[in-house]
Amino acid sequence: MRTIAVVSPESGSGKTTTVVQLVRELKRRGYRVATLKHIPRDFSIDTPGKDTWKHAEAGAEAVVALSEGEAAFILKRPLSPEEAAKALSCLGEYDFLVVEGFRNARLPKLVAAKDWSTAEKLIDELTLAVTGVVASQELPASPVPVVNAIEEPGRLAELVLGEEAEVKQVLSRLPGLNCGDCGSESCREMAERIAKGERSVEDCVVLSAGRRVSIRISGREVPMGSFVQGFVRNVVLGMVRSLKKAEAEKGDVIEIRVRL
């Protein structure tokens, strides 16, 4: 299942319109599509007082409501985009997952914006195209294609289906360190070789080091090789051992949160 995010820092940028046009075009071409929407505020699809709400209130961690034409799965815990995608793969076989939001997630993306200055700030190595309201304006030279999703949904789909999208899909799974330990000069070069079948994701030295230690900044994981993970681990363990009433045993998970 390929994943493509449509991101924007503000409402009214054409983000939802882009999602709708892309889903329609992919569906028209015969692909099975799932979508994921990020809601950046307190939200519940359940209704207080309803039976499903009472089930959860009683302690159920997952509630499933089935009718003749629909099934609703309500999980009483948050999921990351990666966890949601994994759960979707268990529910059916989908060719694409189109994500609306999660602009800090490391995913191939379409940038929807009201103006060029906003779009320019979001363009990075995983950006496939700029779209949204800004696509109908006169713009300076852009490092990525600019596509009007309403007028050119076919072109948008071609970009999502193209070779560059495949490379960025692989690149999104790599750590982005450009360490060169895998024998490639950059993660981009490594992604191109993987897309061609010459290498595999398992050949990434950082990923093969595992995840004994992880650091996240606003939900974004900081990639670390085995040496850095070991260094951070030893520093944290040394600090914890020096604290009174702090005991850590094998198998424990130590969490430290710092707000800037």
Tab-separated table of C-alpha atoms in Angstrom, residues 13-238:
chain	number	residue	atom	x	y	z
A	13	SER	CA	-5.679	26.001	1.423
A	14	GLY	CA	-7.410	23.383	-0.743
A	15	LYS	CA	-6.165	20.373	1.217
A	16	THR	CA	-9.483	18.500	1.402
A	17	THR	CA	-10.313	19.398	-2.203
A	18	THR	CA	-6.986	17.892	-3.273
A	19	VAL	CA	-7.691	14.691	-1.321
A	20	VAL	CA	-11.160	14.367	-2.870
A	21	GLN	CA	-9.916	14.953	-6.427
A	22	LEU	CA	-7.020	12.517	-6.015
A	23	VAL	CA	-9.208	9.798	-4.492
A	24	ARG	CA	-11.786	10.165	-7.284
A	25	GLU	CA	-9.143	9.948	-9.997
A	26	LEU	CA	-7.376	6.942	-8.472
A	27	LYS	CA	-10.742	5.219	-7.985
A	28	ARG	CA	-11.645	5.976	-11.614
A	29	ARG	CA	-8.444	4.244	-12.680
A	30	GLY	CA	-9.386	1.114	-10.753
A	31	TYR	CA	-7.296	1.506	-7.602
A	32	ARG	CA	-8.593	0.745	-4.118
A	33	VAL	CA	-8.107	3.756	-1.865
A	34	ALA	CA	-8.310	4.360	1.884
A	35	THR	CA	-8.031	7.751	3.542
A	36	LEU	CA	-6.819	8.996	6.911
A	37	LYS	CA	-7.752	12.409	8.329
A	38	HIS	CA	-5.802	14.205	11.050
A	39	ILE	CA	-7.967	16.228	13.433
A	40	PRO	CA	-5.674	18.490	15.518
A	41	ARG	CA	-8.008	18.932	18.485
A	42	ASP	CA	-10.027	16.919	20.998
A	43	PHE	CA	-12.486	14.843	19.014
A	44	SER	CA	-14.643	11.769	19.399
A	45	ILE	CA	-16.735	10.097	16.752
A	46	ASP	CA	-18.775	8.547	19.539
A	47	THR	CA	-21.812	10.236	21.092
A	48	PRO	CA	-22.225	10.436	24.880
A	49	GLY	CA	-25.176	8.358	26.004
A	50	LYS	CA	-25.210	6.033	22.985
A	51	ASP	CA	-24.693	2.291	23.461
A	52	THR	CA	-21.184	2.307	21.967
A	53	TRP	CA	-20.245	5.182	24.290
A	54	LYS	CA	-21.540	3.183	27.268
A	55	HIS	CA	-19.410	0.208	26.197
A	56	ALA	CA	-16.269	2.360	26.213
A	57	GLU	CA	-17.285	4.099	29.430
A	58	ALA	CA	-17.503	0.682	31.061
A	59	GLY	CA	-13.895	-0.022	30.090
A	60	ALA	CA	-13.888	-1.473	26.562
A	61	GLU	CA	-10.656	-0.417	24.810
A	62	ALA	CA	-12.107	-1.137	21.372
A	63	VAL	CA	-15.729	-0.955	20.259
A	64	VAL	CA	-17.051	-2.200	16.906
A	65	ALA	CA	-20.459	-1.093	15.631
A	66	LEU	CA	-21.896	-3.154	12.753
A	67	SER	CA	-24.864	-2.337	10.561
A	68	GLU	CA	-26.013	-3.797	7.234
A	69	GLY	CA	-24.012	-1.284	5.222
A	70	GLU	CA	-21.235	-0.060	7.477
A	71	ALA	CA	-18.749	-1.023	10.167
A	72	ALA	CA	-17.260	1.466	12.627
A	73	PHE	CA	-14.169	0.628	14.669
A	74	ILE	CA	-13.644	2.874	17.688
A	75	LEU	CA	-10.296	2.559	19.484
A	76	LYS	CA	-10.005	4.427	22.766
A	77	ARG	CA	-6.362	5.372	22.234
A	78	PRO	CA	-4.419	7.485	19.738
A	79	LEU	CA	-2.592	5.950	16.770
A	80	SER	CA	0.305	7.224	14.701
A	81	PRO	CA	-0.147	7.309	10.896
A	82	GLU	CA	2.107	4.235	10.683
A	83	GLU	CA	-0.008	2.331	13.229
A	84	ALA	CA	-3.207	3.351	11.441
A	85	ALA	CA	-1.809	2.147	8.109
A	86	LYS	CA	-0.860	-1.190	9.663
A	87	ALA	CA	-4.377	-1.567	11.102
A	88	LEU	CA	-5.910	-0.745	7.703
A	89	SER	CA	-3.857	-3.462	6.032
A	90	CYS	CA	-5.581	-5.974	8.307
A	91	LEU	CA	-9.041	-4.773	7.232
A	92	GLY	CA	-8.555	-5.057	3.492
A	93	GLU	CA	-6.179	-4.785	0.539
A	94	TYR	CA	-5.767	-1.153	-0.488
A	95	ASP	CA	-3.492	0.220	-3.192
A	96	PHE	CA	-3.261	3.705	-1.693
A	97	LEU	CA	-3.664	5.417	1.648
A	98	VAL	CA	-4.260	9.152	1.174
A	99	VAL	CA	-3.521	11.057	4.386
A	100	GLU	CA	-4.929	14.526	5.051
A	101	GLY	CA	-2.684	16.328	7.509
A	102	PHE	CA	0.227	15.060	9.632
A	103	ARG	CA	2.630	17.499	7.965
A	104	ASN	CA	5.415	16.514	10.383
A	105	ALA	CA	5.186	12.830	9.457
A	106	ARG	CA	7.890	11.460	7.162
A	107	LEU	CA	5.655	10.643	4.197
A	108	PRO	CA	5.658	11.409	0.454
A	109	LYS	CA	3.468	14.487	0.172
A	110	LEU	CA	1.538	17.028	-1.825
A	111	VAL	CA	1.783	20.542	-0.401
A	112	ALA	CA	-1.476	22.519	-0.461
A	113	ALA	CA	-1.114	26.234	0.239
A	114	LYS	CA	-2.815	29.611	-0.125
A	115	ASP	CA	0.341	31.393	-1.311
A	116	TRP	CA	3.851	30.624	-2.490
A	117	SER	CA	5.675	31.761	0.675
A	118	THR	CA	3.680	29.204	2.678
A	119	ALA	CA	4.207	26.428	0.141
A	120	GLU	CA	7.941	27.094	-0.102
A	121	LYS	CA	8.419	26.489	3.641
A	122	LEU	CA	6.897	22.989	3.367
A	123	ILE	CA	8.730	21.759	0.271
A	124	ASP	CA	11.365	19.136	1.078
A	125	GLU	CA	12.899	15.975	-0.396
A	126	LEU	CA	9.602	14.064	-0.022
A	127	THR	CA	7.424	16.638	-1.819
A	128	LEU	CA	5.882	15.449	-5.088
A	129	ALA	CA	4.016	18.618	-6.039
A	130	VAL	CA	2.490	21.881	-4.870
A	131	THR	CA	-1.279	22.202	-5.190
A	132	GLY	CA	-4.268	23.904	-3.605
A	133	VAL	CA	-5.250	27.569	-3.899
A	134	VAL	CA	-1.702	28.621	-4.814
A	135	ALA	CA	-1.843	26.534	-8.016
A	136	SER	CA	-4.143	29.114	-9.659
A	137	GLN	CA	-1.697	31.993	-9.029
A	138	GLU	CA	1.313	33.268	-10.955
A	139	LEU	CA	4.333	31.718	-9.299
A	140	PRO	CA	8.130	31.870	-9.468
A	141	ALA	CA	10.111	28.859	-10.655
A	142	SER	CA	9.268	25.861	-8.466
A	143	PRO	CA	11.585	22.930	-7.637
A	144	VAL	CA	8.572	20.582	-7.899
A	145	PRO	CA	5.549	20.529	-10.245
A	146	VAL	CA	2.630	22.857	-9.464
A	147	VAL	CA	-0.724	21.184	-10.184
A	148	ASN	CA	-4.272	22.510	-10.016
A	149	ALA	CA	-6.093	19.546	-8.465
A	150	ILE	CA	-9.518	20.642	-9.749
A	151	GLU	CA	-8.451	21.264	-13.349
A	152	GLU	CA	-5.747	18.574	-13.608
A	153	PRO	CA	-6.690	15.597	-11.394
A	154	GLY	CA	-5.238	13.258	-14.023
A	155	ARG	CA	-1.839	14.922	-13.834
A	156	LEU	CA	-1.938	14.719	-10.050
A	157	ALA	CA	-2.635	10.982	-10.246
A	158	GLU	CA	0.192	10.489	-12.761
A	159	LEU	CA	2.631	12.081	-10.319
A	160	VAL	CA	1.427	9.842	-7.494
A	161	LEU	CA	1.732	6.778	-9.738
A	162	GLY	CA	5.081	7.719	-11.275
A	163	GLU	CA	8.648	6.541	-10.686
A	164	GLU	CA	9.524	9.607	-8.608
A	165	ALA	CA	6.667	8.806	-6.227
A	166	GLU	CA	7.993	5.261	-5.881
A	167	VAL	CA	11.453	6.568	-4.986
A	168	LYS	CA	10.016	9.000	-2.428
A	169	GLN	CA	7.918	6.175	-0.973
A	170	VAL	CA	11.122	4.246	-0.301
A	171	LEU	CA	12.952	7.380	0.837
A	172	SER	CA	10.263	8.026	3.455
A	173	ARG	CA	11.180	4.693	5.078
A	174	LEU	CA	14.879	5.587	5.288
A	175	PRO	CA	16.230	7.719	8.178
A	176	GLY	CA	17.403	10.679	6.091
A	177	LEU	CA	20.853	10.851	7.740
A	178	ASN	CA	22.853	10.580	4.495
A	179	CYS	CA	25.518	8.815	6.560
A	180	GLY	CA	26.921	6.819	3.637
A	181	ASP	CA	27.419	3.693	5.760
A	182	CYS	CA	25.297	1.671	3.310
A	183	GLY	CA	27.670	2.427	0.429
A	184	SER	CA	25.441	5.067	-1.159
A	185	GLU	CA	26.315	8.760	-1.037
A	186	SER	CA	22.866	9.716	0.271
A	187	CYS	CA	19.549	8.243	1.389
A	188	ARG	CA	18.112	9.520	-1.905
A	189	GLU	CA	20.632	7.453	-3.898
A	190	MET	CA	19.906	4.457	-1.680
A	191	ALA	CA	16.157	4.886	-2.292
A	192	GLU	CA	16.724	4.949	-6.049
A	193	ARG	CA	18.733	1.720	-5.865
A	194	ILE	CA	16.057	0.061	-3.718
A	195	ALA	CA	13.305	1.167	-6.148
A	196	LYS	CA	15.304	-0.458	-8.967
A	197	GLY	CA	15.619	-3.682	-6.972
A	198	GLU	CA	19.395	-3.373	-6.570
A	199	ARG	CA	19.263	-2.998	-2.763
A	200	SER	CA	16.691	-3.462	0.018
A	201	VAL	CA	15.565	-1.409	3.001
A	202	GLU	CA	17.216	-4.014	5.238
A	203	ASP	CA	20.589	-2.853	3.830
A	204	CYS	CA	20.221	0.460	5.690
A	205	VAL	CA	22.774	0.373	8.518
A	206	VAL	CA	20.770	2.739	10.740
A	207	LEU	CA	17.536	0.746	10.434
A	208	SER	CA	19.340	-2.547	10.960
A	209	ALA	CA	20.648	-1.152	14.259
A	210	GLY	CA	17.115	-1.495	15.631
A	211	ARG	CA	15.248	0.813	17.958
A	212	ARG	CA	16.669	0.269	21.448
A	213	VAL	CA	16.600	4.041	21.915
A	214	SER	CA	14.257	6.535	20.255
A	215	ILE	CA	13.953	10.301	20.421
A	216	ARG	CA	10.903	12.119	19.080
A	217	ILE	CA	10.490	15.859	18.567
A	218	SER	CA	6.813	16.816	18.194
A	219	GLY	CA	6.068	13.283	17.016
A	220	ARG	CA	8.966	13.117	14.538
A	221	GLU	CA	11.521	10.412	15.251
A	222	VAL	CA	15.169	11.427	15.184
A	223	PRO	CA	17.139	8.753	13.266
A	224	MET	CA	20.106	7.300	15.148
A	225	GLY	CA	22.682	4.652	14.348
A	226	SER	CA	23.792	1.985	16.809
A	227	PHE	CA	26.684	4.103	18.157
A	228	VAL	CA	24.489	7.130	18.910
A	229	GLN	CA	21.778	4.908	20.405
A	230	GLY	CA	24.344	3.310	22.694
A	231	PHE	CA	25.727	6.708	23.703
A	232	VAL	CA	22.278	8.121	24.552
A	233	ARG	CA	21.322	4.932	26.379
A	234	ASN	CA	24.426	5.018	28.590
A	235	VAL	CA	23.978	8.710	29.374
A	236	VAL	CA	20.329	8.222	30.393
A	237	LEU	CA	21.068	5.116	32.464
A	238	GLY	CA	23.916	6.906	34.232
